[in-house]
XYZ file of C-alpha atoms in Angstrom:
564
model
C -2.869 30.007 -8.257
C -4.899 32.637 -6.387
C -7.173 34.785 -8.524
C -7.424 38.502 -7.752
C -10.991 39.529 -6.947
C -12.330 42.236 -9.240
C -13.424 45.448 -7.552
C -16.960 46.557 -8.432
C -17.559 50.291 -8.793
C -20.500 52.594 -9.685
C -21.231 52.659 -13.420
C -20.966 56.468 -13.896
C -23.583 56.055 -16.604
C -25.685 53.167 -17.889
C -28.793 52.827 -15.765
C -27.523 55.849 -13.869
C -28.972 58.084 -16.591
C -32.388 56.517 -15.987
C -31.903 57.341 -12.315
C -31.169 60.949 -13.345
C -34.454 60.927 -15.270
C -36.293 59.522 -12.234
C -34.757 62.097 -9.868
C -35.596 64.897 -12.303
C -39.217 63.696 -12.434
C -39.425 63.537 -8.628
C -38.021 67.070 -8.337
C -40.402 68.343 -11.007
C -43.448 66.907 -9.237
C -42.535 67.768 -5.656
C -40.425 70.950 -5.654
C -41.444 73.056 -8.642
C -44.451 74.539 -6.833
C -42.341 76.267 -4.155
C -41.435 79.337 -6.197
C -45.105 79.834 -7.109
C -46.204 79.927 -3.454
C -46.957 83.660 -3.507
C -48.856 83.357 -6.776
C -50.860 80.313 -5.657
C -51.657 81.335 -2.064
C -51.652 85.138 -2.526
C -55.409 85.691 -2.850
C -56.268 83.160 -0.128
C -53.845 84.762 2.346
C -55.240 88.222 1.542
C -58.750 86.968 2.346
C -57.471 85.641 5.667
C -55.711 88.932 6.431
C -52.311 87.250 6.648
C -49.407 89.635 6.025
C -45.822 88.949 4.995
C -44.898 87.683 8.461
C -47.631 85.019 8.292
C -46.496 83.954 4.816
C -42.943 83.734 6.114
C -44.134 81.499 8.971
C -45.837 79.105 6.521
C -42.754 78.917 4.316
C -40.446 78.647 7.319
C -42.478 75.747 8.708
C -42.396 74.091 5.282
C -38.629 74.455 5.056
C -38.219 73.289 8.641
C -40.052 70.025 7.917
C -38.176 69.563 4.643
C -34.904 69.913 6.489
C -35.668 68.301 9.863
C -36.664 65.176 7.962
C -32.912 64.839 7.436
C -32.707 63.303 10.918
C -34.799 60.402 9.618
C -33.134 59.990 6.229
C -29.971 58.178 7.325
C -31.686 55.561 9.543
C -34.568 55.074 7.069
C -32.260 54.516 4.100
C -30.191 52.086 6.169
C -33.317 50.212 7.270
C -35.096 50.196 3.899
C -33.579 51.752 0.756
C -33.448 55.120 -0.949
C -36.081 53.945 -3.450
C -38.643 53.102 -0.757
C -37.933 56.349 1.101
C -38.407 58.314 -2.120
C -41.697 56.510 -2.811
C -42.987 57.387 0.663
C -41.866 61.002 0.249
C -43.639 61.460 -3.104
C -46.861 60.006 -1.675
C -46.764 62.295 1.402
C -46.128 65.331 -0.801
C -49.225 64.563 -2.895
C -51.301 63.890 0.234
C -50.284 67.229 1.780
C -51.293 69.234 -1.287
C -54.615 67.432 -1.759
C -55.644 67.881 1.884
C -54.881 71.636 1.675
C -57.816 72.353 -0.659
C -60.477 72.977 2.084
C -58.135 75.285 4.067
C -59.767 78.436 5.484
C -57.288 79.389 8.195
C -53.551 79.567 8.677
C -53.404 76.587 11.061
C -54.866 74.255 8.427
C -52.270 75.381 5.873
C -49.476 74.857 8.403
C -50.562 71.247 9.122
C -51.248 70.069 5.570
C -49.047 72.174 3.308
C -46.128 72.903 5.653
C -45.918 69.704 7.741
C -47.251 66.798 5.634
C -46.107 68.174 2.292
C -42.806 69.381 3.775
C -42.019 65.983 5.280
C -42.693 64.309 1.936
C -40.533 66.757 -0.027
C -37.677 66.351 2.475
C -37.667 62.551 2.342
C -37.930 62.462 -1.460
C -35.205 65.041 -2.146
C -32.712 63.517 0.314
C -33.289 59.957 -0.931
C -32.888 60.951 -4.575
C -29.626 62.798 -3.823
C -28.191 59.716 -2.098
C -29.256 57.599 -5.094
C -27.352 59.857 -7.503
C -24.186 59.699 -5.421
C -24.341 55.897 -5.422
C -24.445 55.808 -9.238
C -21.960 58.547 -10.166
C -18.423 59.503 -9.138
C -16.577 61.255 -11.972
C -19.741 62.574 -13.650
C -21.505 63.512 -10.428
C -21.704 67.191 -11.321
C -23.380 66.453 -14.649
C -25.826 64.038 -13.013
C -26.832 66.463 -10.261
C -27.118 69.348 -12.720
C -29.372 67.395 -15.075
C -31.523 66.101 -12.231
C -32.012 69.623 -10.899
C -33.008 70.718 -14.382
C -36.353 69.064 -13.628
C -36.892 71.488 -10.769
C -35.831 74.457 -12.878
C -38.076 73.365 -15.767
C -40.965 73.083 -13.326
C -40.202 76.562 -11.988
C -40.330 77.897 -15.543
C -43.592 76.161 -16.478
C -45.352 76.127 -13.107
C -46.085 79.884 -12.799
C -47.910 79.800 -16.140
C -49.725 76.593 -15.177
C -50.715 77.979 -11.760
C -52.125 81.133 -13.346
C -54.214 79.092 -15.800
C -55.444 76.803 -13.008
C -56.360 79.749 -10.790
C -58.301 81.396 -13.621
C -60.154 78.152 -14.382
C -60.702 76.550 -10.969
C -59.726 79.151 -8.319
C -57.390 78.164 -5.455
C -59.185 75.025 -4.276
C -59.462 73.379 -7.669
C -55.886 74.366 -8.558
C -54.403 72.803 -5.412
C -56.247 69.524 -6.092
C -54.825 69.338 -9.616
C -51.327 70.095 -8.314
C -51.701 67.380 -5.671
C -52.628 64.836 -8.341
C -49.658 65.990 -10.439
C -47.302 65.477 -7.473
C -48.351 61.813 -7.366
C -46.333 61.313 -10.581
C -43.267 61.490 -8.364
C -44.019 57.875 -7.428
C -43.253 56.908 -11.037
C -39.869 58.641 -10.877
C -39.071 56.936 -7.568
C -39.616 53.513 -9.163
C -36.588 54.141 -11.422
C -34.222 54.376 -8.425
C -33.016 50.785 -8.510
C -30.283 49.699 -6.033
C -26.938 50.784 -7.433
C -25.243 47.427 -6.776
C -27.495 45.884 -9.412
C -25.589 47.870 -12.013
C -22.024 47.983 -10.661
C -19.238 47.340 -13.201
C -15.698 45.998 -12.856
C -13.087 48.628 -12.136
C -10.861 49.269 -15.146
C -7.153 49.437 -14.286
C -4.362 50.392 -16.652
C -1.415 47.956 -16.693
C 1.779 49.949 -17.215
C 4.595 47.440 -16.782
C 3.884 44.677 -19.247
C 1.929 41.498 -18.680
C 0.137 40.828 -15.410
C 1.982 38.791 -12.777
C 0.866 35.551 -11.255
C 0.032 35.484 -7.597
C 2.815 32.942 -6.728
C 5.654 31.664 -8.900
C 8.866 29.749 -8.183
C 12.047 31.677 -8.895
C 15.358 29.826 -9.056
C 18.104 31.625 -7.198
C 21.397 32.055 -9.037
C 24.619 33.884 -8.409
C 23.315 36.803 -10.455
C 20.596 37.402 -7.890
C 23.058 38.981 -5.461
C 22.257 42.375 -7.006
C 18.604 41.991 -6.080
C 19.209 42.162 -2.340
C 17.524 45.145 -0.787
C 19.841 47.703 0.728
C 21.082 47.054 4.300
C 19.289 43.697 4.566
C 20.561 40.202 5.510
C 18.958 36.821 5.878
C 18.212 35.406 9.270
C 19.470 31.869 9.552
C 20.943 30.499 12.781
C 23.566 27.779 12.772
C 22.034 24.339 12.686
C 23.142 22.502 15.826
C 21.637 21.221 19.011
C 22.194 24.340 21.127
C 19.400 26.328 22.690
C 19.854 30.043 22.237
C 17.996 32.634 24.329
C 17.662 36.019 22.598
C 16.671 38.970 24.741
C 17.266 41.876 22.366
C 17.317 42.483 18.666
C 21.061 43.079 18.854
C 21.478 39.460 19.966
C 19.204 38.389 17.167
C 21.255 40.345 14.614
C 24.530 38.796 15.835
C 23.223 35.333 15.103
C 22.314 36.176 11.506
C 25.609 34.889 10.049
C 24.628 32.352 7.420
C 25.698 33.573 3.982
C 23.263 33.201 1.097
C 23.921 30.274 -1.102
C 22.395 29.459 -4.466
C 20.611 26.311 -5.632
C 17.642 26.479 -3.257
C 14.308 27.127 -5.014
C 12.305 29.775 -3.180
C 8.716 30.930 -3.459
C 8.140 34.654 -3.704
C 4.860 36.545 -3.719
C 5.487 38.576 -6.844
C 2.781 41.049 -5.945
C 5.326 42.562 -3.550
C 7.699 43.323 -6.413
C 5.335 44.852 -8.962
C 6.284 48.400 -9.883
C 9.771 48.955 -8.402
C 12.795 46.871 -7.475
C 13.662 48.736 -4.277
C 11.579 49.545 -1.314
C 12.041 51.659 1.791
C 12.254 49.924 5.121
C 9.348 51.188 7.185
C 10.372 52.096 10.732
C 6.992 53.316 11.965
C 6.981 50.494 14.467
C 9.185 47.543 15.357
C 6.440 45.042 14.743
C 5.809 46.426 11.256
C 9.473 45.746 10.458
C 9.131 42.147 11.555
C 5.879 41.679 9.665
C 8.080 41.064 6.626
C 9.224 37.698 8.005
C 7.705 34.505 6.576
C 8.793 31.167 7.999
C 6.414 29.025 5.925
C 7.757 25.505 5.818
C 10.194 26.076 8.689
C 10.082 25.066 12.340
C 11.800 28.280 13.483
C 9.782 30.249 16.078
C 10.284 33.779 17.360
C 8.725 35.349 20.456
C 9.451 39.078 20.561
C 9.266 41.189 23.681
C 8.408 44.664 22.552
C 9.808 46.524 25.546
C 13.360 45.538 24.509
C 12.997 46.656 20.908
C 14.830 49.775 19.685
C 12.668 52.198 17.760
C 15.184 54.824 16.663
C 17.207 52.685 14.201
C 16.617 49.609 12.077
C 17.658 46.248 13.543
C 20.964 44.821 12.380
C 19.351 41.702 11.092
C 16.708 43.303 8.869
C 14.589 40.619 7.287
C 13.586 39.937 3.720
C 9.896 39.481 3.055
C 7.892 36.494 1.783
C 10.549 33.775 1.683
C 10.591 30.133 2.713
C 13.427 27.598 2.765
C 12.183 24.102 2.132
C 15.771 22.907 1.757
C 16.959 24.133 5.183
C 15.207 22.674 8.192
C 16.722 23.420 11.624
C 16.629 20.193 13.508
C 17.359 20.711 17.176
C 18.106 24.422 17.230
C 15.559 26.638 19.005
C 15.523 30.416 19.265
C 13.488 31.617 22.236
C 12.779 35.190 23.269
C 10.850 35.629 26.532
C 7.607 37.541 26.137
C 5.104 38.715 28.734
C 1.653 37.206 28.907
C -0.918 39.080 26.898
C -3.665 40.698 28.913
C -7.049 40.515 27.200
C -9.218 43.448 28.194
C -12.963 43.052 27.740
C -14.390 45.460 25.135
C -16.096 48.523 26.526
C -19.852 48.581 26.235
C -21.389 51.718 24.775
C -24.082 53.428 26.789
C -27.382 54.514 25.266
C -26.160 57.958 24.203
C -23.017 56.517 22.569
C -25.192 54.087 20.633
C -27.393 56.949 19.440
C -24.322 58.964 18.411
C -22.929 55.997 16.496
C -26.270 55.161 14.858
C -27.029 58.754 13.825
C -23.356 59.608 12.997
C -23.434 62.609 15.328
C -19.634 62.494 15.478
C -19.764 64.660 12.330
C -20.726 67.541 14.607
C -17.203 67.475 16.080
C -15.722 68.459 12.714
C -15.302 72.269 12.553
C -14.924 72.295 8.764
C -18.184 70.373 8.349
C -19.950 72.743 10.755
C -18.690 75.789 8.851
C -19.800 74.147 5.609
C -23.299 73.629 6.996
C -23.386 77.210 8.331
C -22.604 78.716 4.936
C -25.036 76.514 3.037
C -27.757 77.306 5.573
C -27.229 81.065 5.240
C -27.640 80.844 1.480
C -30.639 78.533 1.794
C -32.524 80.948 4.072
C -31.876 83.797 1.635
C -32.931 81.688 -1.355
C -36.188 80.470 0.172
C -37.138 83.956 1.311
C -36.368 85.361 -2.135
C -38.721 82.846 -3.792
C -41.492 83.807 -1.375
C -41.031 87.584 -1.491
C -40.456 88.293 -5.204
C -44.105 87.783 -6.336
C -45.239 90.246 -3.653
C -42.419 92.634 -4.637
C -43.475 92.668 -8.306
C -47.118 93.126 -7.273
C -46.166 96.057 -5.024
C -44.601 97.978 -7.926
C -47.703 97.610 -10.093
C -47.409 94.374 -12.090
C -50.317 91.919 -12.491
C -50.358 88.107 -12.270
C -49.475 87.661 -15.930
C -46.389 89.846 -15.569
C -45.362 88.051 -12.374
C -45.696 84.676 -14.095
C -43.581 85.954 -17.008
C -40.878 87.264 -14.662
C -40.634 83.950 -12.810
C -40.551 81.968 -16.061
C -37.741 84.084 -17.533
C -35.629 83.634 -14.425
C -36.226 79.856 -14.491
C -35.274 79.692 -18.205
C -31.759 81.049 -17.597
C -31.561 78.859 -14.481
C -32.121 75.784 -16.676
C -29.566 77.053 -19.187
C -26.900 77.267 -16.488
C -27.714 73.772 -15.177
C -27.366 72.272 -18.651
C -24.228 74.129 -19.778
C -22.066 74.432 -16.661
C -21.901 70.918 -15.077
C -19.650 69.357 -17.786
C -17.367 72.398 -17.547
C -17.237 72.307 -13.731
C -16.414 68.574 -13.736
C -13.307 69.286 -15.822
C -12.033 72.084 -13.603
C -9.567 71.400 -10.803
C -11.294 73.992 -8.602
C -13.383 72.530 -5.777
C -17.158 72.609 -6.087
C -17.316 74.554 -2.836
C -15.203 77.376 -4.262
C -17.313 77.453 -7.426
C -20.459 77.633 -5.305
C -19.099 80.497 -3.204
C -18.149 82.453 -6.327
C -21.612 81.950 -7.824
C -23.550 83.092 -4.766
C -21.299 86.136 -4.295
C -22.242 87.412 -7.767
C -25.862 86.336 -7.246
C -26.207 88.391 -4.059
C -24.939 91.539 -5.781
C -27.280 91.033 -8.759
C -30.322 90.589 -6.512
C -29.562 93.827 -4.683
C -29.382 95.572 -8.053
C -32.692 93.931 -9.045
C -34.333 95.304 -5.888
C -33.737 98.855 -7.158
C -35.400 98.316 -10.563
C -38.943 99.309 -11.548
C -38.904 99.268 -15.362
C -40.010 96.022 -16.961
C -37.094 95.667 -19.391
C -34.469 96.111 -16.670
C -36.319 93.739 -14.364
C -36.226 91.098 -17.121
C -32.503 91.701 -17.756
C -31.507 91.357 -14.125
C -33.816 88.369 -13.612
C -32.040 86.589 -16.473
C -28.656 87.325 -14.880
C -29.892 86.247 -11.446
C -31.384 83.072 -12.884
C -28.112 82.083 -14.569
C -26.002 82.601 -11.445
C -28.646 80.924 -9.310
C -28.389 77.837 -11.518
C -24.578 77.947 -11.423
C -24.695 77.999 -7.626
C -27.368 75.359 -7.100
C -25.648 72.720 -9.277
C -22.849 72.731 -6.695
C -25.001 73.302 -3.589
C -25.517 69.666 -2.566
C -22.214 68.490 -4.075
C -20.392 70.584 -1.469
C -21.535 67.957 1.057
C -20.766 64.869 -1.042
C -17.368 66.330 -1.993
C -16.400 66.547 1.688
C -18.081 63.366 2.998
C -17.387 59.692 2.324
C -20.100 57.630 0.637
C -20.764 55.694 3.870
C -21.279 58.901 5.857
C -23.173 60.698 3.084
C -26.785 59.980 4.213
C -25.983 61.189 7.737
C -23.925 64.160 6.512
C -26.688 65.245 4.143
C -29.357 64.655 6.783
C -27.573 66.702 9.448
C -26.960 69.390 6.846
C -30.719 69.498 6.236
C -31.361 69.786 9.969
C -28.949 72.704 10.130
C -30.790 74.424 7.279
C -34.087 73.849 9.102
C -32.797 75.422 12.293
C -31.592 78.509 10.440
C -34.845 78.793 8.486
C -36.883 78.669 11.705
C -34.609 81.227 13.363
C -34.030 83.675 10.499
C -37.008 83.202 8.157
C -39.497 85.149 10.295
C -36.822 87.797 10.984
C -36.697 88.660 7.280
C -40.497 88.919 7.303
C -40.373 91.242 10.300
C -37.809 93.422 8.493
C -40.192 93.738 5.551
C -43.281 94.527 7.696
C -41.478 96.990 9.969
C -39.793 98.894 7.148
C -42.655 98.379 4.670
C -39.952 98.045 2.017
C -39.458 94.994 -0.190
C -36.053 96.266 -1.453
C -34.824 96.352 2.156
C -35.923 92.737 2.568
C -34.003 91.764 -0.597
C -30.881 93.556 0.660
C -31.169 91.593 3.924
C -31.071 88.366 1.911
C -27.885 89.554 0.216
C -26.386 90.197 3.657
C -26.973 86.538 4.610
C -25.276 85.391 1.398
C -22.259 87.554 2.170
C -22.059 86.008 5.654
C -21.586 82.624 3.976
C -18.793 83.990 1.764
C -17.108 85.660 4.750
C -17.174 82.501 6.920
C -15.754 80.299 4.178
C -13.124 82.856 3.171
C -11.976 83.017 6.799
C -11.695 79.225 6.926
C -9.728 79.179 3.658
C -7.348 81.795 5.050
C -6.751 79.876 8.291
C -6.110 76.629 6.429
C -3.743 78.392 4.020
C -1.747 79.991 6.849
C -1.471 76.626 8.644
C -0.208 74.932 5.501
C 2.393 77.673 4.939
C 3.515 77.405 8.547
C 3.914 73.646 8.201
C 5.934 74.076 4.997
C 8.273 76.590 6.652
C 8.956 74.383 9.664
C 12.524 72.958 9.612
C 12.689 69.204 9.034
C 13.233 67.109 12.158
C 16.874 66.295 12.911
C 17.440 62.548 12.652
């Protein structure tokens, strides 16, 4: 008896929650400093005479390295593992921050903070996201939301910590302490064990009674006549010494004249009969119809010539599947159908570019839906990164000191964390796609940020920051899942990596433009409104795609069925 091999699947829990803890720790140590960039580097950049455009260039270069590292993520994870890639990323992030402490010009900051630190953050964040998707399927939203809570918690605590460090040690001492803190990301990376160490057996519900054996002998009786599938006969030529040449299936059907007779034991694969008693005859191809034939234990041979086979109707002698007749052995009867010789063509060799495309999974770039997905996510990402950089300068421009700025950033991060803790279990139970939930969240977020740009009173700034923080958290819990929801697990590292590259390209192209808008208009509110415009471009592009797909589906439904 053949034993069915158990399918192993991700645990959706178990050690996966330790992985969530590890990813959260990596995010806390490597990404929480980003929102405090203006607070940490503000005085140093003022001493250097660097304006908003220069700050935008530093942040754009940082984001570019974070995202362009996506080109390396897929091959590196395939060659090593997501744990080793995350370890390397956490170490590079710490190295970049530590080597920034003697900086006295913009070029030094670009090399150490933007390039080395950015490369480390990109490798660590991509590797940890792939790790989560290998451990979770049904609870993926909860896992990603909890892991991102580490980043949000860091964004809430980090502004206060940066202010205290600046007061105690100035910029150079503060950046050294932050670099040492980032090294704790190595500890979180150590928790990212290979997922196949913790796979569990897939649980299947058995609906129709006891499980069936792989093979069992069924005695045929007269009562079995009712079990014959519709429009099917047995193939059994007369047993004599003639040689019959069959050229078409019609000839083959004419020879199928032996009536079924009881008393012969037959072996059936009962797996074919689990679930229903009747089955449609597939006519997708002639060979698929004849794949049902099993002549185990018989000397009967068929050679089919496909160019004589009808494809518009089932053959007269349709065959029953998985049967053998040990009691009937044709002795001198042979059935021969002439068939042409098979021509074996040598496989085509891929050139260098085709090998690169296959290795890097560049075929994803042929998918218009994937490209539109990357476009929308990139638009939001540019707006989000620019908002984190500009807001400290905006609050400073309307008369608030470092303590107030730190309080504002912490309040926004607090509601961000609240959304990441509350919403993921709810979103996982909804039938709405994560992409639609993300688009709804950023639409409201863009409007709220434009309203925030018009506020000057402290109480209203705090109110709108709390609202913005909540909707920011609701959007970011679904940001990366939009990619994993669309991609298969095998393509996920490449899909996420190319998505990061797309974000990097848009950051390089549009990040400085937002800085130029601010410097030319000398208006921070105008810069914030420009970020909202980018968010609305994402919503418009995705809404257009949804409309096109909806119209195509309606058109397909209204098409008359083909006449048979």
